[in-house]
Coordinates of C-alpha atoms and ligand atoms in Angstrom, one line a residue:
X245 CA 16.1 31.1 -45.9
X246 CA 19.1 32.0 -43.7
X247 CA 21.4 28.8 -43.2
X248 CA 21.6 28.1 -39.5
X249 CA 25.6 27.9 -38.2
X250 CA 26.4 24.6 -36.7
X251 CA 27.9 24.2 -33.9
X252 CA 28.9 20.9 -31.4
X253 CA 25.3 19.6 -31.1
X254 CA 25.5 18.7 -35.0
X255 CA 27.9 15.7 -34.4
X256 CA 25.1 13.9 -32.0
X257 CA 22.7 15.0 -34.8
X258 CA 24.2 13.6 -37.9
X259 CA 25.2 10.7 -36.2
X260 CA 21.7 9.0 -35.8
X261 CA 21.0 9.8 -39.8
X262 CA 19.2 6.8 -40.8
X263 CA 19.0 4.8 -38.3
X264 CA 17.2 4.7 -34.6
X265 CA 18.0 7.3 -32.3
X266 CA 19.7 5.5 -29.2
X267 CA 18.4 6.8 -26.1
X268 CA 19.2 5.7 -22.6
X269 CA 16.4 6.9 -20.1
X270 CA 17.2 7.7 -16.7
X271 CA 15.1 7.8 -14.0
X272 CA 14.1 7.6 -10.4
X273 CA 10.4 6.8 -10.0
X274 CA 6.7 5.9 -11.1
X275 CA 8.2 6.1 -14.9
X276 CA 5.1 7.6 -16.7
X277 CA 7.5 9.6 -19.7
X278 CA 9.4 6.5 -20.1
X279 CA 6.4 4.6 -20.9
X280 CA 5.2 7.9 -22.8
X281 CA 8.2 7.6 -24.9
X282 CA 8.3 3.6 -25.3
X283 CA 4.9 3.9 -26.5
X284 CA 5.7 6.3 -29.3
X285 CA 8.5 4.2 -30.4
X286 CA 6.6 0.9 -30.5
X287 CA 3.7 3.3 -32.5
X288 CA 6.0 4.5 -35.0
X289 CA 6.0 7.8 -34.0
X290 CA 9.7 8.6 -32.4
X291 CA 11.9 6.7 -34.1
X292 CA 14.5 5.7 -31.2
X293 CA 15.5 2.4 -29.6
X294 CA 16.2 3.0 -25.9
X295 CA 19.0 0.5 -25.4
X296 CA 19.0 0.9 -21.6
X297 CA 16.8 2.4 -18.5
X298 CA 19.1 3.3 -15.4
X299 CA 17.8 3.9 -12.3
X300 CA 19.0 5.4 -8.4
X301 CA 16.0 3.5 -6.7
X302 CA 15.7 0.2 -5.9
X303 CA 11.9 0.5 -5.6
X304 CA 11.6 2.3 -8.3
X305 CA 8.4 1.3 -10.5
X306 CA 10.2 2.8 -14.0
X307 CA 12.1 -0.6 -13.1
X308 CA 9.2 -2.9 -13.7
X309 CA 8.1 -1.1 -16.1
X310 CA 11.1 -1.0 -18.2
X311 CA 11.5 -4.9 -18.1
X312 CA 8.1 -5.4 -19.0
X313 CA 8.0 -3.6 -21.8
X314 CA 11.6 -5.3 -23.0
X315 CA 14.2 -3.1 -22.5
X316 CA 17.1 -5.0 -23.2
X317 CA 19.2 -3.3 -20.3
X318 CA 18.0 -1.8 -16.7
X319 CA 20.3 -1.1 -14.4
X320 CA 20.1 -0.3 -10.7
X321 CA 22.9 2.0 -9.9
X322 CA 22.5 3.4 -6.3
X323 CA 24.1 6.1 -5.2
X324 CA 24.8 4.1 -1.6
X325 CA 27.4 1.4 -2.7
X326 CA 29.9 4.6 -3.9
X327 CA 31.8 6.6 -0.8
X328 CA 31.7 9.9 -3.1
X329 CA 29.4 11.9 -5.2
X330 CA 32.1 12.0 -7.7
X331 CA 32.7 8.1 -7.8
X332 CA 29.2 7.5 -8.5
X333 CA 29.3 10.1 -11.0
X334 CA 32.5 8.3 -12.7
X335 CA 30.6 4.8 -12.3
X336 CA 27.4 6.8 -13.9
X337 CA 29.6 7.9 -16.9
X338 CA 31.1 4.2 -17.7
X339 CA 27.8 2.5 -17.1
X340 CA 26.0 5.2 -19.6
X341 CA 28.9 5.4 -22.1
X342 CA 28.8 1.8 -22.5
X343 CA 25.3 1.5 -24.0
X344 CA 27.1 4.4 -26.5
X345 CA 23.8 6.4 -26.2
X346 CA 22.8 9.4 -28.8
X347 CA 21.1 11.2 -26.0
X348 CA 20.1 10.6 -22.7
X349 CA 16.6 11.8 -21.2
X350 CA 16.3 12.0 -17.5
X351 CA 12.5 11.5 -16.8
X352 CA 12.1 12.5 -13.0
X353 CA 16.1 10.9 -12.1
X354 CA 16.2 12.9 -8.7
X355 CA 19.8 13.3 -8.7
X356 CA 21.7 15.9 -9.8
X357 CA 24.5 14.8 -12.0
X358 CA 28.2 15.7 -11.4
X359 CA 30.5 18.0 -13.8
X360 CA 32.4 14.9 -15.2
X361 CA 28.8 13.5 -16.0
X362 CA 27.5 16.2 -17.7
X363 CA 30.9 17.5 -19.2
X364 CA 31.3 14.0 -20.9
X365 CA 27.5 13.9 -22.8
X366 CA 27.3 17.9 -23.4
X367 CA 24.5 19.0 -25.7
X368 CA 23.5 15.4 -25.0
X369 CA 21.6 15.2 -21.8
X370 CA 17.7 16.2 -21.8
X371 CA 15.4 16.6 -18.9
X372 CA 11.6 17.1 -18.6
X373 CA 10.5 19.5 -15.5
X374 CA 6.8 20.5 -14.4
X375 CA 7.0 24.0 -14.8
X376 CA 7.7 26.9 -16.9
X377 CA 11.6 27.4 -16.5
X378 CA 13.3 29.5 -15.2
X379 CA 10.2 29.6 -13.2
X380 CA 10.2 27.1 -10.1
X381 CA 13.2 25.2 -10.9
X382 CA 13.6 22.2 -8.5
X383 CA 11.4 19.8 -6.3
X384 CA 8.2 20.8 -6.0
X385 CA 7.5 22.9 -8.7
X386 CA 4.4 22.3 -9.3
X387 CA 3.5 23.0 -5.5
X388 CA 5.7 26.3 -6.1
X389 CA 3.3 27.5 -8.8
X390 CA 0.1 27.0 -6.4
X391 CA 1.7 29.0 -4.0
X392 CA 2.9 31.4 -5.5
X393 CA -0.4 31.7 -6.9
X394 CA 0.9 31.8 -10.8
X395 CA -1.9 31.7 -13.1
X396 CA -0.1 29.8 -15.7
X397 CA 2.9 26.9 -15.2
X398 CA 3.5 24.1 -18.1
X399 CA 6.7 22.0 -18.9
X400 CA 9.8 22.3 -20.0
X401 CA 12.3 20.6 -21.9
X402 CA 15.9 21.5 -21.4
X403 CA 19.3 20.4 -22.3
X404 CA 20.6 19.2 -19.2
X405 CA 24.0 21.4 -17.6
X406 CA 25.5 21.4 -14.3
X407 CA 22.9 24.0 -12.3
X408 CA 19.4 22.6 -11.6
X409 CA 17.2 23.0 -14.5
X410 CA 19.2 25.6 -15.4
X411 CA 20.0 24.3 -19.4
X412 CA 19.3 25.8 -22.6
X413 CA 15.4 25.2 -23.4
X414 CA 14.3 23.4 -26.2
X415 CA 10.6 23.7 -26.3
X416 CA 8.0 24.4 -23.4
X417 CA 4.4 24.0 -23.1
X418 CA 2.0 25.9 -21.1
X419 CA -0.9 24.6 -18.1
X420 CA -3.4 26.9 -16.7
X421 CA -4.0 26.8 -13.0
X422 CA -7.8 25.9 -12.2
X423 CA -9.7 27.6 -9.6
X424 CA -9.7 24.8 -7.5
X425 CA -6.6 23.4 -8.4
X426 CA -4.6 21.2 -6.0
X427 CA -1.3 19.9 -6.6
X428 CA -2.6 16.5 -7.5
X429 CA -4.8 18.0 -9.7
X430 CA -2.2 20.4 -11.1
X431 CA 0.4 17.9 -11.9
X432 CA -2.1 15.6 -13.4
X433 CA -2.7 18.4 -16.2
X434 CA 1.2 19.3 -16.4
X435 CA 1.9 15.3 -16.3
X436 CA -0.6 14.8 -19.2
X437 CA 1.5 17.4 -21.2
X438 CA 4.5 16.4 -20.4
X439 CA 4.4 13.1 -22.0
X440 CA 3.2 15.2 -25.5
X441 CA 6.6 17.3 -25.0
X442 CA 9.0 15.0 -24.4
X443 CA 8.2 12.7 -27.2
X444 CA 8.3 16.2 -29.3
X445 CA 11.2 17.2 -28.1
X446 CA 12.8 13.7 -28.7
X447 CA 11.4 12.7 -32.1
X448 CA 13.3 17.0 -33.4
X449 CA 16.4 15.5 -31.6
X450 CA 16.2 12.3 -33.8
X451 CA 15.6 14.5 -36.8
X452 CA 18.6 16.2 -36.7
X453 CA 16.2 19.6 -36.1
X454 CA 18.0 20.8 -33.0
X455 CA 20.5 23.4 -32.9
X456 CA 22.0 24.7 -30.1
X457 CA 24.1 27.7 -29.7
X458 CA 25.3 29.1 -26.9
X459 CA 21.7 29.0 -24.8
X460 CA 19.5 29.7 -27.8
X461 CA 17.9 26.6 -29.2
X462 CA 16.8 27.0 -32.5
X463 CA 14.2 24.2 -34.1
X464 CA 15.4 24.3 -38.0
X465 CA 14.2 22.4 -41.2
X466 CA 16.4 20.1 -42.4
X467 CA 17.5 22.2 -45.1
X468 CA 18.4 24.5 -43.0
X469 CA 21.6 22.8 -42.0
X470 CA 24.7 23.3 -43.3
Ligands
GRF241 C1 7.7 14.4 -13.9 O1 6.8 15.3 -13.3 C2 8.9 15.1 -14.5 O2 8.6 16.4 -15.0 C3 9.8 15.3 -13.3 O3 9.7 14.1 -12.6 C4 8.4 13.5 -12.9 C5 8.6 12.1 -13.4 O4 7.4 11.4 -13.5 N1 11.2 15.6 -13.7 P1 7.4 10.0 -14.1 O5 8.3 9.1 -13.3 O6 7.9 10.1 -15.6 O7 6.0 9.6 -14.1

């Protein structure tokens, strides 16, 4: 088979060969893919320690959840003690370099990051969103399907880059939309899938099966590396 040209993403790939993929989780609310993602870990089936949970919200549940299921670091890091976007982005970068993650899944963080941000973990930052992307990027999306009256959304998860769900995609899942369907009901079904992606998505990562040129994301075999 052809062998697959490496490129930057290879570095973050090779360096969690043997042992635990460090992964710090960011996020802003009810926390549902973290504990997705937890679980696998603690079943054996993504191997990945997530050394830290960092969170915008103060009332944030992912919060709770994160100590109770022993995270050894959660950090509250709102965006209202900083006068600038860009000095909570810098204080975002030295918090998150610090736990010296391999990547860094956003899982619903409702803040877009800054360049310096995203320019420092390049290749490294992943995000889960509730639709089929480019389709309905942004808040809402689910509610954006309804009304726009798709017949099919799903998730997506992307490497993350300075647009709004705008990043190279790494692998996608469709949903139908029900006759009937509200967007309670909608994002129930997407949500349920969701967790099933991301921990895909994560456990290729932590293989070393991710390549990423340009926008194309290819999923290769081991082997397939140079
Ligand atoms: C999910 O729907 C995810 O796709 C979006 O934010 C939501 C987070 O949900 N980015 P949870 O906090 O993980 O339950």
């Amino acid at each position: 088979m052809r062998k697959v040209s490496i490129n930057s993403m290879r570095k973050a790939v090779r360096a969690t060969k043997g042992r635990a993929m460090r992964l710090v989780i960011m996020a802003s609310g009810r926390g549902s893919n973290f504990t997705a993602i937890d679980d696998a870990i603690k079943s054996g089936k993504l191997y990945a320690k997530i050394v830290a949970v960092v969170s915008d919200k103060t009332d944030a549940a992912v919060i709770g959840k994160a100590l109770k299921a022993g995270v050894p670091n959660v950090v509250l890091l709102a965006r209202k003690g900083f006068a600038t976007r860009n000095d909570y982005d810098t204080a975002l970068v030295e918090l998150v370099k610090g736990f010296n993650p391999d990547y860094i899944a956003l899982a619903g963080f409702m803040r877009v990051l800054g360049k310096e941000f995203v320019g420092r973990f390049t290749g490294r930052i992943v995000n889960i969103h509730p639709a089929l992307l480019p389709s309905f990027p942004g808040l809402d999306a689910q509610k954006q399907a309804l009304e726009y009256g798709a017949k099919v959304t799903g998730c997506t998860v992307h490497f993350v880059d300075e647009g709004t769900d705008t990043g190279p995609i790494i692998l996608q899942r469709a949903v139908p939309v029900l006759e009937g369907d509200d967007e309670e009901r909608l994002s129930q079904r997407i949500l349920e899938q969701e967790h099933i992606l991301y921990v895909e998505a994560l456990g290729l990562l932590a293989d070393g099966k991710v390549s990423l040129t340009g926008r194309t994301v290819r999923i290769v075999d081991e082997g397939d590396i140079e």
